[in-house]
XYZ file of C-alpha atoms in Angstrom:
403
model
C 28.034 29.443 -17.829
C 29.402 32.083 -20.178
C 26.214 32.139 -22.207
C 23.674 34.678 -23.435
C 19.937 34.033 -23.619
C 17.591 36.284 -25.566
C 14.005 36.415 -24.360
C 11.605 38.003 -26.800
C 8.472 39.253 -25.105
C 8.244 41.069 -21.779
C 4.982 39.618 -20.488
C 4.477 37.116 -17.633
C 5.901 34.099 -19.521
C 9.003 35.909 -20.771
C 9.760 37.597 -17.466
C 9.330 34.340 -15.556
C 11.788 32.629 -17.913
C 14.195 35.516 -17.241
C 13.822 35.071 -13.502
C 14.692 31.365 -13.707
C 17.708 31.987 -15.916
C 19.248 34.949 -14.137
C 20.148 32.786 -11.164
C 22.311 30.446 -13.230
C 25.197 32.621 -14.388
C 23.571 33.330 -17.738
C 23.371 36.806 -19.282
C 19.678 37.380 -19.876
C 18.483 39.983 -22.376
C 14.764 40.716 -22.671
C 13.486 42.335 -25.873
C 10.039 43.856 -26.313
C 8.429 45.738 -29.172
C 6.600 48.190 -26.907
C 7.941 51.211 -25.028
C 7.286 49.533 -21.667
C 6.996 45.973 -20.406
C 3.955 43.949 -19.408
C 1.376 45.996 -21.314
C -1.178 43.190 -21.569
C -0.503 42.152 -17.968
C -1.348 45.679 -16.841
C -4.486 45.681 -18.975
C -5.555 42.379 -17.390
C -5.329 44.097 -14.019
C -7.260 47.188 -14.996
C -10.439 46.007 -13.255
C -8.638 43.915 -10.614
C -5.725 41.567 -11.297
C -7.017 37.990 -11.142
C -3.716 36.161 -10.622
C -4.959 32.619 -10.104
C -7.746 30.519 -8.569
C -8.041 28.738 -5.230
C -10.008 25.657 -6.340
C -8.498 22.168 -5.751
C -5.548 21.356 -8.002
C -7.215 18.548 -9.987
C -10.242 20.736 -10.716
C -7.896 23.580 -11.662
C -6.071 21.399 -14.206
C -9.366 20.326 -15.798
C -9.881 23.903 -16.961
C -7.260 23.418 -19.675
C -9.364 20.987 -21.686
C -7.591 18.921 -24.283
C -4.161 20.273 -23.232
C -4.574 19.538 -19.530
C -2.108 16.623 -19.480
C 0.701 18.789 -20.869
C -0.092 21.797 -18.727
C -0.377 19.663 -15.582
C 3.424 19.222 -15.675
C 4.000 22.980 -15.750
C 1.530 23.531 -12.937
C 2.970 20.820 -10.718
C 6.299 22.622 -11.101
C 4.732 26.010 -10.306
C 1.347 25.620 -8.620
C -1.201 28.347 -7.844
C 0.100 28.235 -4.249
C 3.657 28.746 -5.513
C 2.413 31.730 -7.503
C 0.844 33.299 -4.422
C 4.046 32.781 -2.424
C 6.092 34.244 -5.288
C 3.914 37.374 -5.272
C 4.261 37.567 -1.487
C 8.051 37.432 -1.786
C 7.782 40.498 -4.024
C 5.872 42.269 -1.264
C 2.431 41.769 -2.795
C 0.033 39.849 -0.560
C -2.990 38.108 -2.090
C -6.491 37.160 -0.964
C -9.223 34.780 -2.112
C -12.410 36.462 -3.311
C -15.915 35.126 -2.829
C -15.759 33.402 -6.227
C -12.543 31.576 -5.318
C -10.461 33.837 -7.542
C -7.173 35.127 -6.155
C -6.275 38.840 -6.270
C -3.503 41.081 -4.937
C -4.652 42.915 -1.814
C -4.437 46.218 -3.693
C -6.163 44.645 -6.746
C -3.692 46.334 -9.109
C -1.072 44.808 -11.415
C 1.367 47.732 -11.428
C 2.882 47.278 -7.929
C 3.624 43.620 -8.674
C 5.147 44.401 -12.064
C 7.293 47.241 -10.672
C 8.666 45.072 -7.867
C 9.333 42.217 -10.283
C 11.179 44.357 -12.828
C 13.249 45.946 -10.047
C 14.330 42.513 -8.823
C 15.187 41.335 -12.336
C 17.189 44.501 -12.988
C 19.125 44.028 -9.753
C 20.058 40.476 -10.793
C 21.557 41.687 -14.078
C 18.739 41.195 -16.589
C 19.036 43.719 -19.420
C 15.937 45.159 -21.080
C 15.698 46.395 -24.668
C 12.467 48.240 -25.443
C 11.097 49.256 -28.851
C 12.869 46.212 -30.293
C 10.436 44.473 -32.621
C 11.566 41.012 -33.609
C 11.150 40.351 -37.347
C 12.712 36.895 -37.713
C 16.188 35.571 -38.432
C 18.806 36.572 -40.999
C 20.985 34.290 -43.141
C 23.497 33.990 -40.277
C 20.720 32.736 -37.959
C 20.927 35.895 -35.905
C 17.789 37.422 -34.412
C 16.761 40.534 -36.335
C 15.086 43.488 -34.612
C 13.619 46.720 -35.884
C 14.679 49.442 -33.439
C 14.510 53.253 -33.309
C 18.189 53.223 -34.380
C 17.549 50.887 -37.306
C 17.912 47.160 -37.946
C 19.836 45.246 -35.291
C 21.137 41.648 -35.469
C 21.672 39.698 -32.242
C 23.327 36.330 -31.674
C 22.363 34.323 -28.594
C 23.184 30.858 -27.290
C 19.478 30.214 -26.634
C 16.211 32.009 -27.311
C 12.903 32.025 -25.477
C 9.985 33.242 -27.574
C 7.153 34.557 -25.396
C 5.349 36.668 -27.965
C 1.748 36.201 -26.895
C -1.166 35.301 -29.115
C -3.070 37.459 -31.570
C -5.452 39.493 -29.418
C -4.959 43.102 -28.291
C -2.645 44.032 -31.145
C -2.148 47.544 -29.781
C -0.530 46.037 -26.677
C 2.030 44.132 -28.717
C 0.411 40.736 -29.406
C 0.015 40.891 -33.164
C 0.664 37.259 -34.115
C 3.243 38.292 -36.741
C 5.508 35.488 -35.529
C 3.218 32.827 -37.035
C 4.717 33.145 -40.527
C 8.323 33.252 -39.312
C 7.990 30.117 -37.202
C 6.053 28.296 -39.919
C 8.836 29.062 -42.380
C 11.339 27.750 -39.812
C 9.590 24.376 -39.746
C 7.289 24.718 -36.741
C 3.695 23.504 -36.936
C 1.380 26.355 -36.018
C -2.362 26.093 -35.520
C -4.155 29.178 -36.850
C -4.853 31.763 -34.160
C -8.508 32.266 -33.261
C -10.471 34.197 -30.623
C -10.808 32.791 -27.119
C -12.783 34.266 -24.222
C -14.593 36.347 -26.797
C -17.957 37.836 -27.642
C -20.371 36.963 -30.441
C -22.559 38.729 -32.967
C -26.346 38.550 -32.678
C -28.730 39.875 -35.325
C -30.614 42.182 -32.965
C -33.564 44.180 -34.178
C -32.851 47.879 -34.458
C -35.248 48.638 -31.593
C -33.604 46.140 -29.209
C -30.111 47.254 -30.191
C -30.781 50.925 -29.520
C -32.662 50.318 -26.277
C -30.438 47.760 -24.569
C -26.865 48.307 -25.806
C -24.620 48.082 -22.725
C -27.263 46.535 -20.452
C -26.161 43.672 -18.161
C -28.182 40.469 -18.034
C -27.801 39.064 -14.549
C -28.527 35.741 -12.905
C -29.245 33.588 -15.944
C -28.213 30.067 -16.868
C -26.560 29.534 -20.248
C -26.801 26.051 -21.773
C -25.081 24.762 -24.865
C -24.641 21.039 -25.395
C -23.220 19.667 -22.150
C -22.254 23.153 -20.954
C -24.508 24.654 -18.285
C -23.493 27.553 -16.064
C -25.124 30.404 -14.177
C -23.763 33.913 -14.386
C -24.171 37.188 -16.211
C -23.218 38.897 -19.450
C -23.696 42.145 -21.339
C -25.692 43.092 -24.428
C -23.700 45.087 -26.991
C -24.717 46.728 -30.255
C -23.071 43.829 -32.065
C -24.195 40.974 -29.828
C -23.127 39.596 -26.441
C -19.990 39.533 -24.283
C -19.015 39.076 -20.649
C -17.955 36.385 -18.203
C -20.758 33.881 -18.830
C -20.327 34.158 -22.601
C -16.560 33.775 -22.285
C -16.984 30.601 -20.241
C -18.797 28.949 -23.159
C -16.923 30.749 -25.935
C -14.678 27.890 -27.087
C -17.681 25.599 -27.645
C -19.733 28.332 -29.308
C -16.812 29.424 -31.516
C -16.117 25.895 -32.704
C -19.792 25.274 -33.519
C -19.957 28.478 -35.564
C -16.776 27.485 -37.389
C -18.251 24.064 -38.179
C -21.822 24.986 -39.101
C -22.025 28.758 -39.536
C -24.005 29.513 -36.372
C -24.687 28.429 -32.804
C -27.821 28.685 -30.698
C -27.344 29.123 -26.960
C -30.239 28.567 -24.572
C -30.952 30.946 -21.696
C -32.882 30.284 -18.518
C -33.964 33.795 -17.575
C -35.450 32.731 -14.220
C -33.218 30.051 -12.665
C -34.894 30.234 -9.243
C -38.399 29.312 -10.372
C -39.786 26.305 -12.227
C -41.519 26.369 -15.560
C -44.722 25.140 -13.939
C -44.656 27.929 -11.369
C -44.069 30.471 -14.129
C -47.009 29.178 -16.150
C -49.234 29.268 -13.083
C -48.343 32.866 -12.286
C -48.617 34.029 -15.891
C -52.099 32.467 -16.176
C -53.516 34.845 -13.571
C -56.047 37.290 -15.037
C -54.332 40.188 -16.760
C -57.254 42.575 -16.783
C -56.415 45.873 -18.453
C -52.677 45.512 -17.874
C -50.356 45.391 -20.864
C -48.376 42.189 -21.391
C -45.231 44.042 -20.307
C -46.892 45.031 -17.027
C -48.284 41.536 -16.577
C -44.828 39.976 -17.027
C -43.340 42.328 -14.445
C -46.229 41.976 -11.988
C -46.462 38.166 -12.056
C -42.887 36.917 -12.593
C -40.725 40.027 -12.204
C -39.619 39.934 -15.841
C -38.772 43.457 -17.019
C -36.155 45.538 -18.797
C -33.624 43.718 -20.933
C -34.906 40.243 -19.994
C -38.390 41.162 -21.140
C -36.800 42.655 -24.244
C -35.072 39.354 -24.976
C -38.408 37.566 -24.808
C -39.912 40.032 -27.265
C -36.882 39.547 -29.507
C -36.971 35.747 -29.757
C -40.404 34.432 -28.746
C -42.657 34.022 -31.812
C -45.501 36.570 -31.734
C -48.201 33.931 -31.915
C -46.832 32.239 -28.781
C -46.149 35.317 -26.662
C -49.715 35.472 -25.322
C -49.793 31.735 -24.532
C -48.872 31.460 -20.822
C -47.614 27.882 -21.110
C -45.407 28.594 -24.095
C -44.138 31.857 -22.642
C -43.143 30.021 -19.463
C -41.251 27.524 -21.609
C -39.354 30.288 -23.389
C -38.460 32.032 -20.134
C -36.713 28.794 -19.114
C -35.391 27.868 -22.571
C -34.902 30.987 -24.679
C -32.965 30.243 -27.885
C -30.522 33.009 -28.821
C -28.854 32.508 -32.244
C -25.231 33.598 -32.508
C -24.190 34.336 -36.075
C -20.448 35.063 -35.801
C -17.487 35.238 -33.432
C -16.192 38.703 -32.678
C -12.779 39.549 -34.234
C -9.589 38.098 -32.778
C -8.190 41.504 -31.860
C -11.146 42.115 -29.514
C -10.802 38.796 -27.683
C -9.343 38.567 -24.181
C -7.015 35.827 -25.393
C -6.417 33.568 -28.370
C -6.468 29.859 -29.091
C -4.161 28.157 -31.550
C -0.434 28.717 -31.806
C 2.670 26.541 -31.829
C 1.583 22.897 -31.705
C 3.030 20.791 -28.923
C 3.961 18.182 -31.516
C 6.574 20.689 -32.750
C 8.144 20.949 -29.287
C 10.075 18.615 -27.030
C 9.187 18.177 -23.359
C 11.205 21.307 -22.475
C 9.184 23.422 -24.949
C 12.106 23.612 -27.374
C 11.313 23.632 -31.091
C 12.349 20.331 -32.654
C 13.168 22.105 -35.917
C 15.295 24.771 -34.187
C 17.441 23.497 -31.298
C 18.011 26.222 -28.746
C 14.731 28.049 -29.503
C 12.028 27.670 -26.841
C 8.417 28.857 -26.767
C 6.262 29.832 -23.795
C 2.993 31.471 -22.849
C -0.033 32.240 -24.952
C 1.757 31.624 -28.261
C 1.457 27.883 -27.572
C -1.589 25.929 -28.758
C -3.740 25.934 -25.614
C -6.536 27.979 -24.154
C -8.223 28.444 -20.803
C -11.170 30.345 -19.375
C -10.824 33.567 -17.446
C -10.536 33.247 -13.686
C -6.762 33.271 -13.254
C -6.154 30.166 -15.366
C -4.608 32.037 -18.284
C -2.105 33.957 -16.179
C -1.156 30.980 -14.014
C -0.292 28.813 -17.022
C 1.642 31.661 -18.656
C 3.777 32.065 -15.527
C 4.235 28.295 -15.226
C 5.140 27.800 -18.897
C 7.755 30.554 -18.720
C 9.310 28.890 -15.714
C 9.244 25.496 -17.469
C 10.875 26.896 -20.611
C 13.536 28.675 -18.561
C 14.455 25.437 -16.838
C 14.591 23.762 -20.237
C 17.058 26.384 -21.454
C 19.328 25.660 -18.497
C 19.363 21.958 -19.346
C 19.989 22.683 -23.020
C 22.917 25.044 -22.340
C 24.472 22.586 -19.913
C 24.471 19.912 -22.613
C 26.404 21.896 -25.229
């Protein structure tokens, strides 16, 4: 084919679309607003690149909630096992951690990205950095702001892989929402996903426990129940256990103004056993010493009890045991979108055909986090971004062959 495809966005979805297309005689040009590619991908790997997850496929697909039926098609086309083999072909071997998460042997994202970009370059993909897409002009050309000024580009097909609205400094600023809406696409408002929440801590608790981890607790909210850990911040709470429940908590806050999560601070002991131990004579010990001596409750966990157990019930062993197993923690607001690990919302699937092409703009495809789906951390986000880019790239090939 004597065709040119413009891919806007040099993250996992955009680069995977480029990889699919470059093997089909198509000139592929990748544009990115930043001075280097894969900024958010590299940030995701800062503490160990979690590429995907090893759990059974059907369980894996369930992680995508209300969009699982759509995303299943992408994942069947490019499974977590395919992703691991793909990384291996780039010279990056992977391993399964104790949690079932899959990581590169070296844990870092940079070797994988370097090898990938080298392969794309060798197959003829051209990269244009510091090219910020700002929409279309009257001639339906793509318009970019560049260091040399405004640049207009015509392409036979376009893949938009612009990310969501979190981590603005890494290039995902969500500015595309207005341009696509004006072009006739339906776009669900972007909102935080895998995010933290504000808690109205007392000044004493805030100053004493900011940055402290809370380990081995069970968080319950509605039908959600999961054991894990999280971190206290000056503003509220964040961390893996909070992120796992964040979509439910966020939606409740949006609907009613707040959400109350319940914490079991001692998952390995029953309420009855707690009450029995707490009822032992305290003698001259302070309540703090008694809590630590009888049930091992100290530090930030003891602080949480002081924060949320009514004063008149704190000295009642039965009630205190109840609160240790069922501590209500009110969340008053979702942390800002720019702080979130990822974002929900985006281009609605109703605006796209099965190949992820915009119905209102033939030849324009969307992929990655800018679509209206969300997933928890654990490799699910990255896997679906890779798979959607591959799916969109294959859709472009079919579209170009038909014209």
